[in-house]
GROMACS .gro file of C-alpha atoms in nm:
model
  431
    1MET     CA    1  -2.259  10.345  11.215
    2MET     CA    2  -2.267  10.603  11.497
    3LEU     CA    3  -2.062  10.355  11.705
    4GLN     CA    4  -1.787  10.336  11.448
    5GLN     CA    5  -1.763  10.710  11.397
    6HIS     CA    6  -1.727  10.748  11.785
    7LEU     CA    7  -1.431  10.502  11.779
    8LEU     CA    8  -1.249  10.658  11.481
    9PHE     CA    9  -1.274  10.998  11.664
   10VAL     CA   10  -1.123  10.855  11.980
   11LEU     CA   11  -0.842  10.700  11.790
   12TYR     CA   12  -0.759  11.019  11.591
   13SER     CA   13  -0.753  11.217  11.925
   14PHE     CA   14  -0.523  10.972  12.085
   15CYS     CA   15  -0.282  10.984  11.792
   16GLY     CA   16  -0.294  11.344  11.802
   17ILE     CA   17  -0.187  11.370  12.150
   18VAL     CA   18   0.090  11.129  12.108
   19ILE     CA   19   0.248  11.309  11.795
   20LYS     CA   20   0.202  11.649  11.979
   21GLU     CA   21   0.403  11.510  12.276
   22ALA     CA   22   0.667  11.376  12.072
   23ALA     CA   23   0.706  11.689  11.877
   24THR     CA   24   0.733  11.883  12.211
   25LYS     CA   25   1.000  11.650  12.340
   26ASN     CA   26   1.206  11.684  12.024
   27LYS     CA   27   1.175  12.053  12.024
   28VAL     CA   28   1.292  12.070  12.386
   29LYS     CA   29   1.578  11.826  12.319
   30GLY     CA   30   1.683  12.026  12.012
   31SER     CA   31   1.678  12.345  12.204
   32GLN     CA   32   1.897  12.200  12.484
   33ALA     CA   33   2.142  12.023  12.237
   34GLN     CA   34   2.199  12.338  12.024
   35PHE     CA   35   2.433  12.511  12.275
   36PRO     CA   36   2.817  12.567  12.233
   37ILE     CA   37   3.062  12.416  12.455
   38THR     CA   38   3.416  12.556  12.501
   39GLN     CA   39   3.702  12.520  12.735
   40ASN     CA   40   3.964  12.766  12.873
   41VAL     CA   41   4.322  12.725  12.727
   42THR     CA   42   4.659  12.801  12.888
   43VAL     CA   43   4.975  12.820  12.681
   44VAL     CA   44   5.337  12.945  12.692
   45GLU     CA   45   5.415  13.256  12.496
   46GLY     CA   46   5.558  13.154  12.143
   47SER     CA   47   5.373  12.825  12.127
   48THR     CA   48   5.044  12.735  11.962
   49ALA     CA   49   4.689  12.772  12.110
   50ASN     CA   50   4.403  12.548  11.997
   51MET     CA   51   4.043  12.698  12.039
   52THR     CA   52   3.771  12.418  12.007
   53CYS     CA   53   3.385  12.485  11.999
   54ARG     CA   54   3.142  12.195  12.010
   55VAL     CA   55   2.768  12.137  11.988
   56ASP     CA   56   2.599  11.796  12.037
   57TYR     CA   57   2.318  11.866  11.810
   58ASN     CA   58   2.308  12.119  11.515
   59ASP     CA   59   2.038  12.167  11.255
   60ASN     CA   60   2.277  12.297  10.985
   61THR     CA   61   2.351  12.630  11.199
   62SER     CA   62   2.687  12.793  11.151
   63LEU     CA   63   2.950  12.827  11.420
   64GLN     CA   64   3.173  13.124  11.475
   65TRP     CA   65   3.500  13.222  11.661
   66SER     CA   66   3.554  13.591  11.777
   67ASN     CA   67   3.882  13.740  11.953
   68PRO     CA   68   3.858  13.953  12.265
   69ALA     CA   69   3.820  14.260  12.049
   70GLN     CA   70   3.492  14.099  11.903
   71GLN     CA   71   3.660  14.063  11.556
   72THR     CA   72   3.542  13.756  11.375
   73LEU     CA   73   3.814  13.501  11.316
   74PHE     CA   74   3.629  13.231  11.136
   75PHE     CA   75   3.269  13.184  11.028
   76GLY     CA   76   3.231  12.816  10.973
   77ASP     CA   77   3.512  12.717  10.745
   78LYS     CA   78   3.543  13.066  10.616
   79LYS     CA   79   3.839  13.288  10.748
   80ALA     CA   80   3.720  13.637  10.835
   81LEU     CA   81   4.044  13.804  10.980
   82ARG     CA   82   4.365  13.833  10.787
   83ASP     CA   83   4.613  13.700  11.034
   84ASN     CA   84   4.858  13.436  10.903
   85ARG     CA   85   4.899  13.300  11.265
   86ILE     CA   86   4.538  13.202  11.273
   87GLU     CA   87   4.444  12.882  11.102
   88LEU     CA   88   4.147  12.642  11.055
   89VAL     CA   89   4.191  12.294  11.201
   90ARG     CA   90   3.865  12.146  11.176
   91ALA     CA   91   3.515  12.261  11.079
   92SER     CA   92   3.182  12.085  11.075
   93TRP     CA   93   2.819  12.114  11.185
   94LYS     CA   94   2.919  12.004  11.528
   95GLU     CA   95   3.270  12.141  11.573
   96LEU     CA   96   3.484  12.434  11.494
   97THR     CA   97   3.842  12.431  11.589
   98ILE     CA   98   4.088  12.696  11.496
   99SER     CA   99   4.456  12.746  11.597
  100ILE     CA  100   4.671  13.052  11.699
  101ASN     CA  101   5.043  13.012  11.621
  102ASP     CA  102   5.334  13.193  11.780
  103VAL     CA  103   5.115  13.317  12.071
  104THR     CA  104   5.209  13.656  12.226
  105LEU     CA  105   5.097  13.820  12.554
  106SER     CA  106   4.856  14.048  12.350
  107ASP     CA  107   4.670  13.739  12.241
  108GLU     CA  108   4.548  13.672  12.582
  109GLY     CA  109   4.181  13.738  12.668
  110GLN     CA  110   3.834  13.610  12.632
  111TYR     CA  111   3.733  13.454  12.316
  112THR     CA  112   3.355  13.391  12.213
  113CYS     CA  113   3.200  13.096  12.010
  114SER     CA  114   2.866  13.172  11.866
  115LEU     CA  115   2.590  12.933  11.739
  116PHE     CA  116   2.351  13.132  11.516
  117THR     CA  117   2.023  13.000  11.614
  118MET     CA  118   1.717  13.207  11.713
  119PRO     CA  119   1.822  13.342  11.960
  120VAL     CA  120   2.209  13.330  11.909
  121LYS     CA  121   2.371  13.113  12.172
  122THR     CA  122   2.748  13.180  12.279
  123SER     CA  123   2.995  13.031  12.505
  124LYS     CA  124   3.325  13.212  12.635
  125ALA     CA  125   3.678  13.064  12.634
  126PHE     CA  126   3.958  13.239  12.827
  127LEU     CA  127   4.295  13.216  12.666
  128THR     CA  128   4.595  13.259  12.930
  129VAL     CA  129   4.939  13.324  12.790
  130LEU     CA  130   5.238  13.260  13.016
  131GLY     CA  131   5.542  13.498  12.976
  132VAL     CA  132   5.868  13.321  12.977
  133PRO     CA  133   6.131  13.482  13.187
  134ALA     CA  134   6.460  13.608  13.015
  135LYS     CA  135   6.790  13.447  13.105
  136PRO     CA  136   6.908  13.606  13.406
  137GLU     CA  137   7.193  13.839  13.457
  138ILE     CA  138   7.426  13.903  13.746
  139THR     CA  139   7.588  14.249  13.787
  140GLY     CA  140   7.823  14.402  14.052
  141LEU     CA  141   8.139  14.206  13.975
  142SER     CA  142   8.308  14.444  13.752
  143ARG     CA  143   8.652  14.402  13.914
  144PRO     CA  144   8.825  14.179  14.186
  145ALA     CA  145   8.701  14.281  14.543
  146GLN     CA  146   8.958  14.326  14.819
  147GLU     CA  147   8.924  14.163  15.158
  148GLY     CA  148   8.694  14.338  15.391
  149GLU     CA  149   8.503  14.516  15.094
  150ASP     CA  150   8.132  14.550  15.082
  151VAL     CA  151   7.990  14.390  14.760
  152THR     CA  152   7.652  14.387  14.635
  153LEU     CA  153   7.533  14.140  14.371
  154THR     CA  154   7.212  14.183  14.167
  155CYS     CA  155   7.031  13.922  13.956
  156THR     CA  156   6.780  14.057  13.705
  157THR     CA  157   6.529  13.875  13.480
  158SER     CA  158   6.248  14.029  13.255
  159GLY     CA  159   5.944  13.927  13.049
  160SER     CA  160   5.795  13.683  13.305
  161LYS     CA  161   5.430  13.632  13.346
  162PRO     CA  162   5.346  13.585  13.632
  163ALA     CA  163   5.643  13.715  13.799
  164ALA     CA  164   5.919  13.478  13.825
  165ASP     CA  165   6.095  13.361  14.158
  166ILE     CA  166   6.466  13.408  14.214
  167ARG     CA  167   6.681  13.217  14.438
  168TRP     CA  168   7.058  13.253  14.537
  169PHE     CA  169   7.313  12.990  14.608
  170ARG     CA  170   7.672  13.019  14.756
  171ASN     CA  171   7.826  12.711  14.603
  172ASP     CA  172   7.565  12.457  14.726
  173LYS     CA  173   7.416  12.644  15.010
  174GLU     CA  174   7.112  12.875  14.957
  175VAL     CA  175   7.142  13.234  15.064
  176GLN     CA  176   6.852  13.485  15.102
  177GLY     CA  177   6.831  13.779  14.873
  178GLN     CA  178   6.602  14.094  14.862
  179LYS     CA  179   6.337  14.054  14.604
  180GLU     CA  180   6.191  14.353  14.389
  181ILE     CA  181   5.910  14.324  14.127
  182ASN     CA  182   5.816  14.565  13.873
  183ALA     CA  183   5.547  14.547  13.602
  184THR     CA  184   5.654  14.628  13.239
  185GLY     CA  185   5.348  14.622  13.027
  186ARG     CA  186   5.189  14.277  13.041
  187SER     CA  187   5.492  14.121  13.192
  188PHE     CA  188   5.721  14.151  13.505
  189THR     CA  189   6.094  14.239  13.576
  190VAL     CA  190   6.209  14.081  13.875
  191ARG     CA  191   6.535  14.170  14.076
  192SER     CA  192   6.704  13.992  14.380
  193THR     CA  193   6.999  14.148  14.556
  194ILE     CA  194   7.243  14.012  14.813
  195HIS     CA  195   7.492  14.212  15.024
  196LEU     CA  196   7.835  14.074  15.109
  197LYS     CA  197   8.122  14.168  15.328
  198VAL     CA  198   8.391  13.963  15.156
  199ASP     CA  199   8.689  13.796  15.307
  200ARG     CA  200   8.955  13.558  15.171
  201THR     CA  201   8.719  13.245  15.235
  202ASP     CA  202   8.495  13.414  14.963
  203ASP     CA  203   8.783  13.399  14.701
  204GLY     CA  204   8.676  13.129  14.455
  205ALA     CA  205   8.311  13.108  14.578
  206ALA     CA  206   8.061  13.036  14.311
  207TYR     CA  207   7.744  13.261  14.335
  208THR     CA  208   7.448  13.118  14.140
  209CYS     CA  209   7.120  13.304  14.054
  210VAL     CA  210   6.830  13.061  13.994
  211VAL     CA  211   6.507  13.170  13.811
  212GLU     CA  212   6.200  12.955  13.851
  213HIS     CA  213   5.870  12.983  13.655
  214ILE     CA  214   5.569  12.779  13.566
  215ALA     CA  215   5.660  12.831  13.203
  216LEU     CA  216   6.010  12.665  13.258
  217GLY     CA  217   5.877  12.350  13.422
  218SER     CA  218   6.145  12.160  13.581
  219LEU     CA  219   6.427  12.338  13.366
  220PRO     CA  220   6.498  12.682  13.548
  221HIS     CA  221   6.724  12.935  13.412
  222GLN     CA  222   7.046  12.993  13.594
  223VAL     CA  223   7.375  13.186  13.574
  224THR     CA  224   7.673  13.172  13.799
  225GLU     CA  225   7.956  13.417  13.882
  226VAL     CA  226   8.296  13.328  14.066
  227LEU     CA  227   8.383  13.574  14.326
  228GLU     CA  228   8.741  13.691  14.319
  229VAL     CA  229   8.888  13.838  14.640
  230HIS     CA  230   9.235  13.994  14.676
  231TYR     CA  231   9.400  13.953  15.002
  232PRO     CA  232   9.746  13.974  15.160
  233PRO     CA  233   9.972  13.658  15.195
  234GLN     CA  234   9.965  13.404  15.473
  235VAL     CA  235  10.290  13.209  15.531
  236GLN     CA  236  10.362  12.886  15.728
  237ILE     CA  237  10.694  12.677  15.728
  238VAL     CA  238  10.657  12.309  15.728
  239ARG     CA  239  10.960  12.082  15.793
  240SER     CA  240  11.013  11.752  15.635
  241VAL     CA  241  11.184  11.566  15.951
  242ILE     CA  242  11.070  11.611  16.308
  243VAL     CA  243  11.407  11.535  16.466
  244PRO     CA  244  11.671  11.655  16.233
  245GLN     CA  245  12.016  11.479  16.286
  246GLU     CA  246  12.353  11.525  16.140
  247GLY     CA  247  12.414  11.390  15.783
  248GLN     CA  248  12.047  11.372  15.695
  249TYR     CA  249  11.870  11.541  15.404
  250PHE     CA  250  11.632  11.814  15.538
  251LYS     CA  251  11.361  12.032  15.364
  252LEU     CA  252  11.166  12.335  15.469
  253GLU     CA  253  10.857  12.412  15.273
  254CYS     CA  254  10.718  12.765  15.270
  255VAL     CA  255  10.340  12.735  15.237
  256SER     CA  256  10.222  13.088  15.130
  257LYS     CA  257   9.860  13.164  15.039
  258GLY     CA  258   9.754  13.507  14.900
  259ASN     CA  259   9.575  13.669  14.598
  260PRO     CA  260   9.762  13.765  14.391
  261LEU     CA  261   9.995  13.457  14.470
  262PRO     CA  262  10.313  13.579  14.623
  263GLU     CA  263  10.582  13.495  14.396
  264PRO     CA  264  10.869  13.444  14.480
  265VAL     CA  265  10.936  13.379  14.830
  266PHE     CA  266  11.258  13.474  15.011
  267TRP     CA  267  11.464  13.272  15.259
  268THR     CA  268  11.711  13.410  15.508
  269LYS     CA  269  11.904  13.244  15.795
  270ASP     CA  270  11.955  13.447  16.129
  271GLY     CA  271  11.861  13.776  15.962
  272GLY     CA  272  12.108  13.738  15.669
  273GLU     CA  273  12.161  13.556  15.342
  274LEU     CA  274  12.192  13.179  15.338
  275PRO     CA  275  12.571  13.099  15.434
  276ASP     CA  276  12.617  12.778  15.232
  277VAL     CA  277  12.474  12.802  14.896
  278GLU     CA  278  12.608  12.463  14.790
  279ARG     CA  279  12.425  12.268  15.040
  280MET     CA  280  12.132  12.511  15.094
  281ILE     CA  281  11.930  12.501  14.775
  282VAL     CA  282  11.620  12.711  14.703
  283GLU     CA  283  11.372  12.539  14.466
  284GLY     CA  284  11.056  12.749  14.438
  285ARG     CA  285  10.919  12.781  14.786
  286ASP     CA  286  11.129  12.511  14.940
  287LEU     CA  287  11.454  12.533  15.110
  288ILE     CA  288  11.670  12.212  15.080
  289ILE     CA  289  11.985  12.133  15.302
  290THR     CA  290  12.138  11.832  15.142
  291THR     CA  291  12.341  11.727  15.440
  292LEU     CA  292  12.285  11.861  15.795
  293ASN     CA  293  12.569  11.961  16.030
  294LYS     CA  294  12.601  12.151  16.339
  295THR     CA  295  12.678  12.466  16.154
  296ASP     CA  296  12.312  12.467  16.013
  297ASN     CA  297  12.173  12.546  16.359
  298GLY     CA  298  11.985  12.887  16.364
  299THR     CA  299  11.662  13.063  16.284
  300TYR     CA  300  11.541  13.032  15.912
  301ARG     CA  301  11.278  13.289  15.781
  302CYS     CA  302  11.057  13.272  15.484
  303GLU     CA  303  10.899  13.604  15.344
  304ALA     CA  304  10.632  13.655  15.101
  305SER     CA  305  10.473  13.959  14.948
  306ASN     CA  306  10.203  14.092  14.708
  307HIS     CA  307  10.073  14.446  14.644
  308LEU     CA  308   9.837  14.415  14.967
  309GLY     CA  309  10.110  14.324  15.205
  310THR     CA  310  10.402  14.121  15.338
  311ASN     CA  311  10.401  13.839  15.564
  312ARG     CA  312  10.673  13.599  15.716
  313ASP     CA  313  10.724  13.281  15.925
  314GLU     CA  314  11.030  13.149  16.113
  315PHE     CA  315  11.168  12.808  16.215
  316THR     CA  316  11.445  12.738  16.453
  317LEU     CA  317  11.667  12.446  16.347
  318TYR     CA  318  11.861  12.229  16.602
  319VAL     CA  319  12.071  11.952  16.442
  320TYR     CA  320  12.095  11.650  16.679
  321ASP     CA  321  12.382  11.406  16.715
  322PRO     CA  322  12.263  11.073  16.615
  323ASN     CA  323  12.498  10.891  16.842
  324ALA     CA  324  12.351  11.091  17.149
  325LEU     CA  325  12.006  10.992  17.036
  326THR     CA  326  12.078  10.621  17.019
  327GLN     CA  327  12.225  10.580  17.383
  328PRO     CA  328  11.979  10.417  17.615
  329GLY     CA  329  11.870  10.638  17.892
  330PRO     CA  330  11.727  10.539  18.247
  331ASP     CA  331  11.399  10.391  18.252
  332HIS     CA  332  11.224  10.636  18.488
  333ALA     CA  333  10.895  10.453  18.463
  334LEU     CA  334  11.057  10.130  18.595
  335ILE     CA  335  11.250  10.328  18.869
  336GLY     CA  336  10.929  10.499  18.988
  337GLY     CA  337  10.737  10.166  19.011
  338VAL     CA  338  11.009  10.006  19.211
  339VAL     CA  339  11.023  10.289  19.455
  340ALA     CA  340  10.654  10.292  19.484
  341VAL     CA  341  10.648   9.919  19.573
  342VAL     CA  342  10.921   9.968  19.834
  343VAL     CA  343  10.731  10.250  20.002
  344PHE     CA  344  10.414  10.048  20.004
  345ILE     CA  345  10.597   9.731  20.155
  346THR     CA  346  10.760   9.963  20.422
  347LEU     CA  347  10.448  10.129  20.528
  348CYS     CA  348  10.273   9.784  20.555
  349PHE     CA  349  10.555   9.657  20.765
  350ILE     CA  350  10.549   9.953  21.008
  351ILE     CA  351  10.166   9.925  21.038
  352VAL     CA  352  10.171   9.552  21.132
  353LEU     CA  353  10.470   9.608  21.363
  354GLY     CA  354  10.311   9.879  21.537
  355ARG     CA  355   9.988   9.677  21.589
  356TYR     CA  356  10.181   9.379  21.704
  357LEU     CA  357  10.375   9.583  21.960
  358ALA     CA  358  10.070   9.756  22.078
  359ARG     CA  359   9.904   9.419  22.154
  360HIS     CA  360  10.194   9.254  22.338
  361LYS     CA  361  10.269   9.554  22.548
  362GLY     CA  362   9.909   9.573  22.658
  363THR     CA  363   9.905   9.197  22.766
  364TYR     CA  364  10.240   9.223  22.946
  365LEU     CA  365  10.114   9.516  23.144
  366THR     CA  366   9.792   9.337  23.240
  367ASN     CA  367   9.985   9.023  23.359
  368GLU     CA  368  10.242   9.214  23.520
  369ALA     CA  369   9.961   9.400  23.725
  370LYS     CA  370   9.801   9.068  23.805
  371GLY     CA  371  10.111   8.911  23.942
  372ALA     CA  372  10.236   9.209  24.141
  373GLU     CA  373   9.908   9.227  24.353
  374ASP     CA  374  10.024   8.950  24.603
  375ALA     CA  375  10.380   8.921  24.529
  376PRO     CA  376  10.627   9.015  24.796
  377ASP     CA  377  10.906   9.074  24.551
  378ALA     CA  378  10.991   9.123  24.179
  379ASP     CA  379  11.063   8.760  24.105
  380THR     CA  380  10.749   8.627  24.266
  381ALA     CA  381  10.555   8.903  24.071
  382ILE     CA  382  10.699   8.756  23.736
  383ILE     CA  383  10.609   8.421  23.836
  384ASN     CA  384  10.262   8.505  23.933
  385ALA     CA  385  10.204   8.701  23.619
  386GLU     CA  386  10.280   8.409  23.392
  387GLY     CA  387  10.103   8.146  23.583
  388ASN     CA  388   9.851   8.077  23.856
  389HIS     CA  389   9.889   8.104  24.222
  390ALA     CA  390   9.863   7.728  24.282
  391HIS     CA  391  10.207   7.651  24.137
  392ALA     CA  392  10.380   7.959  24.250
  393GLU     CA  393  10.603   7.773  24.500
  394GLU     CA  394  10.713   7.507  24.245
  395LYS     CA  395  10.788   7.769  23.992
  396LYS     CA  396  10.979   7.960  24.231
  397GLU     CA  397  11.202   7.660  24.294
  398TYR     CA  398  11.273   7.611  23.943
  399TYR     CA  399  11.341   7.970  23.876
  400GLN     CA  400  11.605   7.987  24.166
  401GLY     CA  401  11.774   7.667  24.020
  402ALA     CA  402  11.790   7.813  23.685
  403ALA     CA  403  11.926   8.134  23.834
  404ARG     CA  404  12.212   7.958  23.991
  405ASN     CA  405  12.296   7.792  23.655
  406VAL     CA  406  12.341   8.118  23.490
  407VAL     CA  407  12.693   8.198  23.591
  408HIS     CA  408  12.743   8.477  23.334
  409LEU     CA  409  12.467   8.701  23.462
  410LYS     CA  410  12.532   8.969  23.705
  411SER     CA  411  12.329   9.064  23.999
  412GLU     CA  412  12.252   9.405  23.869
  413ASN     CA  413  12.085   9.258  23.570
  414LEU     CA  414  11.846   9.064  23.772
  415GLY     CA  415  11.621   9.355  23.884
  416PHE     CA  416  11.248   9.347  23.791
  417ALA     CA  417  11.242   9.697  23.658
  418ASN     CA  418  11.589   9.729  23.479
  419ASN     CA  419  11.576   9.463  23.202
  420TYR     CA  420  11.277   9.352  23.023
  421ALA     CA  421  11.451   9.109  22.802
  422LEU     CA  422  11.627   8.944  23.088
  423ARG     CA  423  11.303   8.900  23.280
  424GLN     CA  424  11.149   8.737  22.975
  425GLU     CA  425  11.448   8.486  22.973
  426TYR     CA  426  11.393   8.427  23.331
  427VAL     CA  427  11.030   8.326  23.274
  428ARG     CA  428  11.115   8.091  22.985
  429CYS     CA  429  11.362   7.915  23.200
  430ILE     CA  430  11.106   7.854  23.479
  431MET     CA  431  10.819   7.747  23.259
   0.00000   0.00000   0.00000
């Protein structure tokens, strides 16, 4: 009996410990799960913001949303603030979601979700409202600008939050501007300015102001203004034929540029009016001569004017005879080539001849010196110079015989020093 009572006591004690631990765990779990969870929200001005509060475990405890001014918006599914923009989306023991329509910048701030336990548990969610920048406006182009004038263009946009970014483009090329930011209540006004000294190249140039902002995404606002610049005329005469000939159709075009466009243009010849209005016809900016002749030679002038000035250009016309142009002329290139070849050949001949004469003259003088060393007279010297001393007597006999057969030669032509060609003939005879 005592043993049974002891066993029952032990069993009851063990069960009590287990039940107590389980209750403690459930209490801790419930305490941890009963905590509201929220998230920050970012929306664009004018759109709808959804504010959600959740709990993982709730023992029939109510949830509540309050605005930054600590005014209760919803308590459970009960609306507390009279604002038609605020609506209930979903209400349960685990979630309370409300929506704020047509959000304004004044709705931005910290919202509170409360779970009414003991003690009350809260969670904060910050609502960020992006201010959308207004469409930009460009000022500073109230009238056409004149060439050389200083022009200031200003692009302005307001209502952005955070401050918008402004970029300038001239046609397709970006240009830098000076940026200025001013706070206006909860939003910002942004200005960007560019300074120009305009010339005729700016006439018709498109200046574009582009406003970029996170609220606009990939579709920025932009506005474009086309700059108009007035400048004096610029004139150039363009001819239709490079070599005008008698009988041809001929046209002179007066290309005039200016703003305002100079209209009309005036043609003159040699400082006076056009002499033959039947053949010389003015059509707009063109001067047409239907049939050219020599009397059309002279200086033609085109003059254009606008309220900023006058400009002119001149062209001197010379009419060629077509028969003179068709006559073949000398081929100067061919003549020059022939002369060059002849000069080259002549120089080569002179060089070769000079080298030849120099070589033979040296040989002759050497041989002459050798033959004259032992020769008693000039004839013997020539024989010795052309041959060796062993056959000197034999050559002398031949030479004497040959000399007797030359009946037309005179004695004065037989001298050693007087006639070089004759001496050579003597040598050939005796060889």
